[in-house]
Tab-separated table of C-alpha atoms in Angstrom:
chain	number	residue	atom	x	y	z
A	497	UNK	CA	18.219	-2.485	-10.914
A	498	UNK	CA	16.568	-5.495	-12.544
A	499	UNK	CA	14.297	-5.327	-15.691
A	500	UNK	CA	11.472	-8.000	-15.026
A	501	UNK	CA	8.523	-9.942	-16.475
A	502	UNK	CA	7.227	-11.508	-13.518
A	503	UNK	CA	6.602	-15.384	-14.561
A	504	UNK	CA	3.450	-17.053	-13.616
A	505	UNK	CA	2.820	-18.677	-10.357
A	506	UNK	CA	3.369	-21.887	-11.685
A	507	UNK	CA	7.402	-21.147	-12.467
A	508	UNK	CA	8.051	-20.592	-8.961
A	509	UNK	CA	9.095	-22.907	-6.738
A	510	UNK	CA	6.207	-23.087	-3.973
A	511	UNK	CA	6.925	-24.300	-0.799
A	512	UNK	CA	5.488	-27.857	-1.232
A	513	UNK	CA	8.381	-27.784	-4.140
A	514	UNK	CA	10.797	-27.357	-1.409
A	515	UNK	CA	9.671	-29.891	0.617
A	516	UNK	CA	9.550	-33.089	-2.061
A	517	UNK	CA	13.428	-31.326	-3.039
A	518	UNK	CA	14.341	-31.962	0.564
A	519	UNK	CA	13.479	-35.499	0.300
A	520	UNK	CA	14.287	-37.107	-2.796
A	521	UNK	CA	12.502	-40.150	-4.298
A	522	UNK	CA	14.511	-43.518	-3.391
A	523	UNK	CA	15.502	-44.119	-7.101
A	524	UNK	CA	16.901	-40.582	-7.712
A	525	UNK	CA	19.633	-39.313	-6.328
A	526	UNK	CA	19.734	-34.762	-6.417
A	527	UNK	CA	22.959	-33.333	-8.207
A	528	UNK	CA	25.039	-30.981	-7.218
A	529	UNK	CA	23.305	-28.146	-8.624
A	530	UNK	CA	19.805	-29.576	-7.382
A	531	UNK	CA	21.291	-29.454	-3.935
A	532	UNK	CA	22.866	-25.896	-4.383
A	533	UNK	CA	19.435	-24.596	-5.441
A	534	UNK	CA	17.685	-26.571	-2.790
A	535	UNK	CA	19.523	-24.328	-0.218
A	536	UNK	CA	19.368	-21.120	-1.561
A	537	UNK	CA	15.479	-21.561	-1.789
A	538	UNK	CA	15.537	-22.895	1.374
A	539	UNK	CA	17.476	-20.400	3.305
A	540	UNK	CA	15.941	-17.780	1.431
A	541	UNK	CA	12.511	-19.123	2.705
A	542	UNK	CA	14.206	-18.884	6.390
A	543	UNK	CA	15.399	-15.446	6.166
A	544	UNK	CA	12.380	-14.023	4.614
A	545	UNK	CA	9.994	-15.442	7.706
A	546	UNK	CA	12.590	-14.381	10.103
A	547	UNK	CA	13.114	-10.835	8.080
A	548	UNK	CA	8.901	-10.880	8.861
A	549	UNK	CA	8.898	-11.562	12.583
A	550	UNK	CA	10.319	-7.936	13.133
A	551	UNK	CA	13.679	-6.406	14.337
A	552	UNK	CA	15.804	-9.290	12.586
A	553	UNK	CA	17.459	-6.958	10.577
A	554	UNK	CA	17.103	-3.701	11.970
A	555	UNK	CA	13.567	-2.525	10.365
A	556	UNK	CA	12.466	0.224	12.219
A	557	UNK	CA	8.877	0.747	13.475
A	558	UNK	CA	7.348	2.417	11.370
A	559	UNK	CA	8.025	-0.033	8.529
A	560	UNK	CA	5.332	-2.646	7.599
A	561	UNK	CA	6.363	-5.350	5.268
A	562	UNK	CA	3.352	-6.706	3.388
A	563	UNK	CA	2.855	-9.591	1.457
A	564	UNK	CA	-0.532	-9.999	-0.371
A	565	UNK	CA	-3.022	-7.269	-1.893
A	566	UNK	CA	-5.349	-7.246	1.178
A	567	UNK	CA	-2.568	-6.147	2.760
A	568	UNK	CA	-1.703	-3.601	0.735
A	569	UNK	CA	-4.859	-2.276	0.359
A	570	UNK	CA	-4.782	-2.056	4.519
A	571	UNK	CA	-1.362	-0.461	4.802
A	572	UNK	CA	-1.598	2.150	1.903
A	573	UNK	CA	-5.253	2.441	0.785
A	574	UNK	CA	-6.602	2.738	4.642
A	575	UNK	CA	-3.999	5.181	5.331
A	576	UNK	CA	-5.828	8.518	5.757
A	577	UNK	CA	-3.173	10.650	8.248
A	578	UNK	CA	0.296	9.948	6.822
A	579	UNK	CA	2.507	10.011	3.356
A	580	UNK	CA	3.172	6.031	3.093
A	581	UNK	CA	6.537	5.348	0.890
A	582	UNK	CA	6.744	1.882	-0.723
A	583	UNK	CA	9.811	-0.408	-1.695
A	584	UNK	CA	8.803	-2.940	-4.285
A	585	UNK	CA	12.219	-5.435	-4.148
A	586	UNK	CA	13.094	-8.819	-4.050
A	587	UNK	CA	15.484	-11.009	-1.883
A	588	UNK	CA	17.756	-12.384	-4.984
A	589	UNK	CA	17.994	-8.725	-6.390
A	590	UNK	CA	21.475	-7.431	-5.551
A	591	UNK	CA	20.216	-3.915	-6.068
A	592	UNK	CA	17.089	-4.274	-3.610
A	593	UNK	CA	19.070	-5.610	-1.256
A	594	UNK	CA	22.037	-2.188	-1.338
A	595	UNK	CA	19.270	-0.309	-1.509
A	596	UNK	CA	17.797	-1.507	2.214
A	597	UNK	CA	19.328	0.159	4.259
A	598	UNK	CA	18.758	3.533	2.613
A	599	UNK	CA	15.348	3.061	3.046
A	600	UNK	CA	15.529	2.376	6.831
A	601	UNK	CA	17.604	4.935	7.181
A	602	UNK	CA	14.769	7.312	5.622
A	603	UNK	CA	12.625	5.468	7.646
A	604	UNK	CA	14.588	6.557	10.717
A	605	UNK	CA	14.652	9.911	10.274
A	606	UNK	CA	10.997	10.643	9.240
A	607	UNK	CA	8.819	9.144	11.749
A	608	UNK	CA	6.072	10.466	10.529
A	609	UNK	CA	5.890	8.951	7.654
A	610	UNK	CA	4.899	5.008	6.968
A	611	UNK	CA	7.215	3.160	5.074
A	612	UNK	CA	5.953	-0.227	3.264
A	613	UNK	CA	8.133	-2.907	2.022
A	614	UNK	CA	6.683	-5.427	-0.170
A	615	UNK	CA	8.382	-8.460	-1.603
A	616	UNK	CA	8.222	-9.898	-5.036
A	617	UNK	CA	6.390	-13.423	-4.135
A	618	UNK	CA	4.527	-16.510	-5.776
A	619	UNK	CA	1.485	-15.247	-4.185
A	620	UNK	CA	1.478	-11.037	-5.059
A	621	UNK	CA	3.171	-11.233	-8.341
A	622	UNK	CA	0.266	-9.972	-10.096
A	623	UNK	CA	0.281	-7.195	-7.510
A	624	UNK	CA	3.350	-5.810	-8.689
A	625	UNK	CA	1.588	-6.123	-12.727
A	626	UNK	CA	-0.964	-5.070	-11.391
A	627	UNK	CA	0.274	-1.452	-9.942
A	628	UNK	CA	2.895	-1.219	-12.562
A	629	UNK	CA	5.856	-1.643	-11.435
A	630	UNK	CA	8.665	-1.846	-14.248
A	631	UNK	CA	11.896	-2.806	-12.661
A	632	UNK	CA	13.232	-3.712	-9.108
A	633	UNK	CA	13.684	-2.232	-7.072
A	634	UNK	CA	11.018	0.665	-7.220
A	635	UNK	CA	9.127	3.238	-5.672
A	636	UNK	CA	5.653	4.666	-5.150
A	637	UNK	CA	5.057	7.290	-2.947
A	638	UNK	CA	1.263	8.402	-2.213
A	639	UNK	CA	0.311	11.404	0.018
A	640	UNK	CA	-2.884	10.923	1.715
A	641	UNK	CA	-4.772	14.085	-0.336
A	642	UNK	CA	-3.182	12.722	-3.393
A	643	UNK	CA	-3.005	9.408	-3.424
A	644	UNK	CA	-0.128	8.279	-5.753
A	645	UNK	CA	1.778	11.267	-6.344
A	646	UNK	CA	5.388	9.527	-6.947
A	647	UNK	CA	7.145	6.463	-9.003
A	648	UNK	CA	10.666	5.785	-9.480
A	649	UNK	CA	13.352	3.520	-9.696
A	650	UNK	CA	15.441	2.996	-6.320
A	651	UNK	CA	18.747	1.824	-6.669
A	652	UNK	CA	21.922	3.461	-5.213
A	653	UNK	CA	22.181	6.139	-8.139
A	654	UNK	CA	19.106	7.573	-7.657
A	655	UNK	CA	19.208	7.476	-3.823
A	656	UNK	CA	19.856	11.350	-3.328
A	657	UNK	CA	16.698	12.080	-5.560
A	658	UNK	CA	14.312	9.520	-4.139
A	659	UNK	CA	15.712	11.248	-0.364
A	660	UNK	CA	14.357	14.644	-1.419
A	661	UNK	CA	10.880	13.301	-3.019
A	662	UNK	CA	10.552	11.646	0.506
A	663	UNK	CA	11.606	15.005	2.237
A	664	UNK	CA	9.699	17.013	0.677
A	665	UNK	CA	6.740	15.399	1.047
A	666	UNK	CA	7.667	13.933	4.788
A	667	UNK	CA	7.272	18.205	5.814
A	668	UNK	CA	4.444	19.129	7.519
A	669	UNK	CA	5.227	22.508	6.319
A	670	UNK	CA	6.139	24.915	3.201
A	671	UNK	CA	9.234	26.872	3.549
A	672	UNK	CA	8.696	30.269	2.924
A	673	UNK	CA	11.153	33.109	2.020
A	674	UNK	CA	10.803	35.593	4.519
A	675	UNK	CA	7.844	38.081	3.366
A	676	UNK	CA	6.957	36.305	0.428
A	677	UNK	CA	3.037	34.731	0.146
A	678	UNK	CA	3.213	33.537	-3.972
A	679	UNK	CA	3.170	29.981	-4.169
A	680	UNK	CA	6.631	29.288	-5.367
A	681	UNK	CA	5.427	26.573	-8.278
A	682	UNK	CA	4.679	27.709	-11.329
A	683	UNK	CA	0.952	27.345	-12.399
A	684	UNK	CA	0.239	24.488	-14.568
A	685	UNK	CA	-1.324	26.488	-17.215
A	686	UNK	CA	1.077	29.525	-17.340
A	687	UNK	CA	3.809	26.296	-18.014
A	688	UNK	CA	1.471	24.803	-20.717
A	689	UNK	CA	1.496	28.506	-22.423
A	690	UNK	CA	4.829	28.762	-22.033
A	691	UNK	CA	6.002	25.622	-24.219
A	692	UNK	CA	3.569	26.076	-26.420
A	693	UNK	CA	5.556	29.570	-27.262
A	694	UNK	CA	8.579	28.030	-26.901
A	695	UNK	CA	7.937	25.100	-29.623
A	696	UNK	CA	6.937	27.894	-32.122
């Protein structure tokens, strides 16, 4: 997991960068480092269009990758039928990236739920301020009675927990022991009492 401040839009390198990098002036000449970063922004840029076009990298279907808060708003705020899980990440985080293909796997085996991926970028870095995201990668879950009902961090160690969140709300049922009608959580204000007792 990565700890972030996201910087301005002005520190990253926009794609107009990229392009006066690829051609240098005739009086300058790039270093070795200049070219080294050159490529990885480059290739980056590649992958992440290609990652974008669909079934590059195995995404399943019912994965939307979005990249700007219109978006968003479309593929979690319009969503009225369905839980939506979302991945906040970012293509040079090593821990977003081991954590991918968890998530498609989750993806894969609940169908019925909508799985967003959204990618730390020059243009929706205040989207990720905005919603409160602390570290990378991370997770929201929102349930569409409930609206945001989950957020956690994402990376390999916390993988079994963030599977049952999205299980349990991915059922379309409560499991019940046989006979039994209680609700099996305990009431909010019986749990309030309760510590209140327990601190005295």
């Amino acid at each position: 997991e990565h700890k972030h401040t996201l910087p301005s839009a002005e520190l990253f390198m926009s794609s107009a960068a990229v392009a006066s990098a690829e051609r240098p002036s005739q009086g300058s000449r790039m270093s070795d480092f200049q070219k080294r970063m050159r490529n990885i922004v480059v290739n980056d840029s590649i992958r992440s269009k290609e990652s974008t076009v669909g079934g590059k990298n195995g995404r399943p279907s019912n994965v939307k990758v979005v990249h700007t808060l219109n978006d968003y708003k479309v593929a979690v705020g319009n969503e009225r039928d369905k839980v939506v899980v979302v991945r906040f990440y970012a293509t040079w985080c090593k821990a977003c990236r081991a954590m991918q293909p968890y998530f498609y796997k989750l993806a894969q085996t609940y169908k019925n739920v909508q799985f967003v991926e959204v990618p730390v970028t020059d243009k929706n870095a205040n989207l990720h301020q905005g919603l409160g995201v602390p570290s990378l990668p991370f997770a929201h879950v929102y349930h569409p009675e409930g609206g945001l009902v989950e957020e956690m961090k994402i990376n390999r160690r916390y993988v079994p927990k963030f599977a049952k969140v999205v299980h349990s709300y991915a059922q379309t049922s409560c499991n019940l022991v046989d006979g039994e009608t209680a609700n099996p959580y305990p009431d909010p204000d019986e749990v309030v009492k309760l510590s209140a007792r327990v601190r005295v």
